[in-house]
Structure formats: structure tokens, C-alpha cells
XYZ file of C-alpha atoms in Angstrom:
302
model
C -21.194 62.311 14.650
C -24.264 62.667 12.438
C -23.627 64.699 9.296
C -27.344 65.485 9.047
C -29.167 66.230 12.327
C -31.950 63.660 12.744
C -33.620 64.608 16.010
C -35.408 66.507 14.637
C -34.324 66.069 10.991
C -32.958 69.252 9.479
C -32.070 70.401 5.989
C -28.583 71.856 5.674
C -26.658 73.434 2.747
C -24.996 70.619 0.791
C -23.597 69.538 -2.513
C -25.446 66.511 -3.861
C -24.228 64.158 -6.576
C -26.519 61.580 -8.162
C -25.031 59.036 -10.593
C -26.232 55.914 -12.379
C -24.996 53.547 -15.089
C -25.771 54.529 -18.661
C -28.354 52.178 -20.192
C -28.503 49.896 -17.158
C -32.030 48.671 -17.915
C -31.182 47.886 -21.530
C -27.954 46.136 -20.546
C -29.867 44.011 -18.030
C -32.605 43.065 -20.510
C -30.076 42.174 -23.210
C -28.085 39.973 -20.821
C -31.142 38.103 -19.551
C -32.589 37.686 -23.050
C -29.309 36.233 -24.343
C -29.021 33.813 -21.422
C -26.130 35.746 -19.892
C -28.071 37.073 -16.897
C -25.933 35.423 -14.230
C -22.692 36.392 -15.954
C -23.792 40.031 -16.263
C -25.024 40.043 -12.651
C -21.652 38.811 -11.417
C -19.729 41.324 -13.538
C -21.924 44.214 -12.435
C -21.862 43.194 -8.770
C -18.067 42.968 -8.669
C -17.608 46.286 -10.490
C -20.139 48.209 -8.400
C -18.999 46.719 -5.102
C -15.427 47.813 -5.762
C -16.475 51.271 -6.935
C -18.866 51.871 -4.034
C -16.352 50.597 -1.479
C -13.814 53.076 -2.803
C -16.326 55.944 -2.495
C -17.009 54.900 1.106
C -13.296 54.784 1.786
C -12.816 58.256 0.392
C -15.674 59.608 2.484
C -13.470 59.300 5.581
C -11.321 62.200 6.723
C -7.917 61.990 8.386
C -9.607 61.456 11.778
C -11.801 58.624 10.498
C -14.988 60.685 10.562
C -17.167 60.706 7.467
C -17.098 63.842 5.342
C -20.149 62.976 3.247
C -23.116 60.599 3.356
C -23.807 57.865 0.807
C -26.964 56.121 -0.363
C -26.718 53.234 -2.848
C -29.387 51.299 -4.743
C -28.094 48.900 -7.422
C -26.674 51.198 -10.146
C -27.673 54.436 -8.383
C -25.526 56.319 -5.893
C -26.351 59.565 -4.083
C -23.765 61.511 -2.132
C -24.746 64.328 0.215
C -21.822 66.558 1.194
C -22.547 69.225 3.849
C -20.829 72.491 2.973
C -18.948 74.132 5.839
C -18.171 77.868 5.984
C -20.477 78.341 3.025
C -20.543 82.125 3.461
C -16.736 82.291 3.240
C -15.493 79.493 0.963
C -18.739 78.716 -0.895
C -17.946 75.023 -0.388
C -14.830 74.942 -2.554
C -13.188 72.083 -0.639
C -16.350 69.967 -0.613
C -17.122 70.411 -4.318
C -13.493 69.784 -5.241
C -13.565 66.552 -3.254
C -16.666 65.452 -5.171
C -14.838 66.068 -8.449
C -11.947 63.899 -7.288
C -14.086 61.080 -5.879
C -16.342 60.774 -8.913
C -13.539 61.153 -11.413
C -12.024 58.029 -9.873
C -15.482 56.413 -9.734
C -16.056 56.939 -13.464
C -12.649 55.571 -14.402
C -13.172 52.462 -12.264
C -16.502 51.602 -13.879
C -15.346 52.477 -17.386
C -12.496 49.998 -17.020
C -15.164 47.355 -16.283
C -17.222 48.270 -19.346
C -19.756 50.665 -17.799
C -20.252 54.331 -18.681
C -22.081 56.495 -16.157
C -24.133 59.678 -16.177
C -24.903 62.013 -13.307
C -25.605 65.458 -11.951
C -24.220 67.674 -9.188
C -26.280 70.354 -7.451
C -26.121 72.632 -4.426
C -28.956 73.407 -2.030
C -30.872 72.209 0.993
C -30.438 68.523 1.752
C -31.092 65.823 4.348
C -29.983 62.158 4.446
C -30.236 59.262 6.852
C -30.376 55.474 6.446
C -33.888 55.560 5.035
C -34.561 59.056 3.691
C -32.957 61.334 1.107
C -34.710 64.691 0.778
C -34.185 68.232 -0.469
C -34.140 70.556 -3.450
C -30.485 69.770 -4.193
C -31.414 66.113 -4.724
C -34.270 67.052 -7.051
C -31.988 69.285 -9.112
C -29.179 66.698 -9.266
C -31.562 63.935 -10.382
C -33.092 66.236 -12.992
C -29.610 67.014 -14.307
C -28.850 63.282 -14.445
C -32.136 62.234 -16.075
C -31.828 64.488 -19.124
C -31.042 61.458 -21.303
C -27.834 63.020 -22.542
C -24.198 62.016 -22.831
C -22.327 59.833 -20.306
C -20.936 62.607 -18.152
C -21.361 63.940 -14.623
C -22.356 67.553 -15.162
C -23.005 70.541 -12.928
C -26.490 71.957 -12.516
C -27.104 75.698 -12.383
C -26.725 75.856 -8.598
C -23.376 74.022 -8.696
C -22.140 76.257 -11.519
C -22.955 79.334 -9.429
C -20.836 77.930 -6.586
C -18.061 77.144 -9.065
C -18.053 80.747 -10.287
C -17.357 81.895 -6.725
C -14.536 79.363 -6.441
C -12.901 80.572 -9.656
C -13.090 84.111 -8.304
C -10.597 83.171 -5.566
C -7.819 82.864 -8.170
C -5.949 85.640 -9.958
C -5.927 83.483 -13.084
C -8.934 81.108 -13.157
C -7.261 79.101 -15.926
C -4.591 78.054 -13.413
C -7.109 76.997 -10.780
C -7.499 73.335 -9.753
C -10.999 73.419 -11.202
C -9.652 74.167 -14.691
C -7.748 70.874 -14.545
C -10.735 68.890 -13.274
C -13.535 70.135 -15.519
C -14.366 70.573 -19.197
C -17.159 72.451 -20.944
C -19.293 71.200 -23.828
C -20.314 73.414 -26.776
C -23.814 73.587 -25.258
C -22.308 75.241 -22.178
C -22.637 72.283 -19.799
C -19.699 71.760 -17.430
C -18.659 68.227 -16.540
C -15.981 66.223 -14.724
C -12.963 65.451 -16.900
C -12.514 61.948 -15.524
C -9.854 60.845 -18.021
C -7.549 63.466 -16.498
C -7.125 60.888 -13.727
C -4.695 59.096 -16.024
C -2.271 62.026 -15.705
C -2.169 62.424 -11.915
C 1.381 61.026 -11.663
C 2.734 62.769 -14.769
C 5.558 63.339 -15.579
C 7.529 61.501 -12.843
C 5.145 58.536 -12.715
C 4.180 58.592 -16.350
C 0.688 58.163 -17.806
C -1.726 55.404 -16.788
C -2.193 54.291 -20.387
C -4.347 51.369 -19.254
C -7.076 53.933 -18.527
C -7.177 54.953 -22.189
C -6.960 51.346 -23.308
C -9.933 50.358 -21.130
C -11.938 53.458 -22.010
C -11.346 52.933 -25.731
C -12.421 49.291 -25.451
C -15.667 50.202 -23.683
C -16.524 52.979 -26.135
C -15.698 50.982 -29.276
C -17.784 48.038 -28.041
C -20.701 50.422 -27.509
C -20.319 52.000 -30.953
C -20.385 48.573 -32.556
C -23.167 47.109 -30.418
C -25.568 50.040 -30.850
C -24.846 50.894 -34.484
C -28.537 50.385 -35.280
C -29.839 52.498 -32.381
C -29.031 56.157 -33.207
C -30.104 57.595 -29.835
C -27.903 55.196 -27.868
C -25.029 55.301 -30.324
C -24.923 59.113 -30.072
C -23.950 58.772 -26.409
C -20.998 56.555 -27.288
C -20.031 58.938 -30.083
C -19.880 61.717 -27.496
C -17.650 59.539 -25.316
C -15.394 58.841 -28.309
C -15.052 62.545 -29.130
C -14.308 63.318 -25.488
C -11.716 60.514 -25.418
C -9.989 61.831 -28.547
C -10.058 65.427 -27.310
C -8.285 64.519 -24.074
C -5.632 62.519 -25.932
C -4.988 65.208 -28.546
C -4.890 68.070 -26.031
C -2.356 66.266 -23.873
C -0.196 65.436 -26.882
C -0.334 69.061 -28.036
C 0.542 70.404 -24.590
C 3.469 67.995 -24.163
C 5.463 68.088 -27.419
C 8.788 66.283 -27.660
C 11.524 68.859 -26.908
C 14.343 69.366 -29.374
C 16.606 71.067 -26.833
C 19.428 68.622 -25.907
C 19.541 70.195 -22.441
C 15.863 69.555 -21.749
C 14.953 67.952 -18.425
C 15.199 64.180 -18.829
C 12.009 63.383 -16.900
C 9.964 65.954 -18.821
C 11.427 64.765 -22.117
C 10.592 61.138 -21.301
C 7.097 62.210 -20.296
C 6.648 64.064 -23.589
C 7.652 60.956 -25.518
C 5.105 58.910 -23.596
C 2.460 61.585 -24.183
C 2.807 61.069 -27.926
C 1.938 57.404 -27.424
C -1.644 58.531 -26.893
C -1.836 58.640 -30.688
C -2.168 54.851 -30.531
C -5.272 55.111 -28.344
C -7.334 57.448 -30.538
C -10.741 56.136 -31.615
C -11.405 56.103 -35.365
C -15.017 57.180 -35.155
C -15.496 57.371 -38.914
C -14.451 53.772 -39.544
C -16.959 52.648 -36.909
C -19.816 54.734 -38.299
C -22.781 52.796 -39.717
C -22.978 53.030 -43.521
C -25.791 52.263 -46.023
C -25.931 48.805 -47.533
C -27.769 46.855 -50.205
C -31.495 46.274 -49.784
C -31.945 43.160 -47.645
C -35.644 42.887 -46.725
C -37.599 39.718 -47.529
C -40.128 40.134 -50.365
C -43.778 39.188 -50.022
C -44.858 37.015 -52.946
C -48.180 37.596 -54.706
C -50.970 36.289 -52.536
C -48.734 36.304 -49.473
C -48.999 38.388 -46.338
């Protein structure tokens, strides 16, 4: 069954997510210039193939039919998700599924050394094998191309839908969305992808390898781009986000002193405090002034 009618083609209300790899062009140029083009190509191809395959897998419903459409071009992916019963549910299920899919997507690429940036919008949309069209796409791409931090954030249209979804709950702070999203000081709302590490907590513990991989990727970026303030600022944002998630989880899961405390919860609280070991020391990685090191020009020289 076609998700988007093609004969004739028709725009339908949809959520659209557009995502790409942060600094992909620069990463490619650096690899080729250093003679590591083939190595980088192989690394990127393996990482993206796995991530895209997982998105395709998650597009299928219980009956095998696709729930959303996908368009991929190298480091760019566009997902078009038709919203059913939009006048009743305002697309809560569809938008929530996007949060889940792209939270996993971000974690997968971060573990391979790639940070991503993207935007989510709601509006009229059409997709087929050759064409992607609609105002939702334009808004999602605009949200993604702002040049900001490595996060997948909601555009105005998606935020309006989210406000309706929060209105379905007596206490919005206990809604699923409050566990899937965070909000920056500038007001932008984005997917809290590191929360994926807690999906099995407390019974299954914390996937600490997520924080280990994320820390490694961020620290490498902070060190590599210490002389490029605009790029480094993006990794500094990722480091602050990383530390916030760790500290919040530690604070919300203190070690109980009650001897009758539930054993599983107590063990989980102990593991939560291990996140202290994964914090990123941003200050120690900050570039600092040094002695003058430029080459002088001798009299008569150029």
C-alpha cells in the first residue's frame, strides 16, 4: 500500500524529519587530504548502512506494512510519516515513534564517532522514489540547516503538535514526551537521545557503553577542533548535554540508606552513581593561551 498517493500525487498531513551528519564535508575533506579517504569511506559506509537499515526495519508495523517513508542520500536521511486521525490525536503516536527511531539513530552513529543534527516539522508532504515535496520538508530542512548544535530539534509546527499531545495528560511532566525530550535555554526542544541508555533500568541496568562511546566522540572533537571556535562550540554543547544527562540521572537515583530498600532499585542506584566516571572535564580540554610562536621576518625579508 502506498503511504503517499501517487496517481495523481497528493500532499497529506505528515511529520517530516530531516537529519545529516555534523561537519560531514569537513570530515570528508580532512580524511582525503590526510590520505585516509578510503579508511573514512569504509567507516562511514558501515556506520550509515547499519543505521539506515535499522530505520528501515523500524518503519515496519506488526503486519509488515511500512508506517513511514524513507529517502537517503549519503549522510542525509528524510523520513515522511503520515499522521492518521490528525483531528483527534494530533499525530501523537507518529511523532512519538519518530522520537524513538531517531534517538536510537543518534546513539548508533555517535558510537561510531559521528554526531548528527536535524529538524522535525509537521505539515503537507509527499514522497515517492524520486520526489520529496512539501512545506513540512522545507521547514524541517530549515530547522536542520541553522548551523547550530548537534541535536534533532522540533520546528514551530512540531512544537504546536507537541503542545496538543501534552494536553492529553493530567500531569505533562509524567508524559512519555517528558522522558524523550529536553529543552535548551534558548527555548528549542530536542530529542534526548542519551536517555536510550536507560531503557532497561533498573532491572537491566544502564548501557554504560553508550556514555563511554559518546564521551569518546565528544572529547575527540573538542581536541581536534580546539583551534576552530565555531566547530568546537558544537562539541562543547554536546559535552554539556552529556554531563547534564549523567548528573540528572545520578541525582534522581541516589543510593538508598534504608536497609529494607528494594534490592534491584538499590543496585540500580549504585550503578547510576558510576556515571560520575563518564563526565567530561570540559575545562581541562579548553584551549588556553600560549607563548608567542610566530616566525619573525628579518630585515629585508618578506
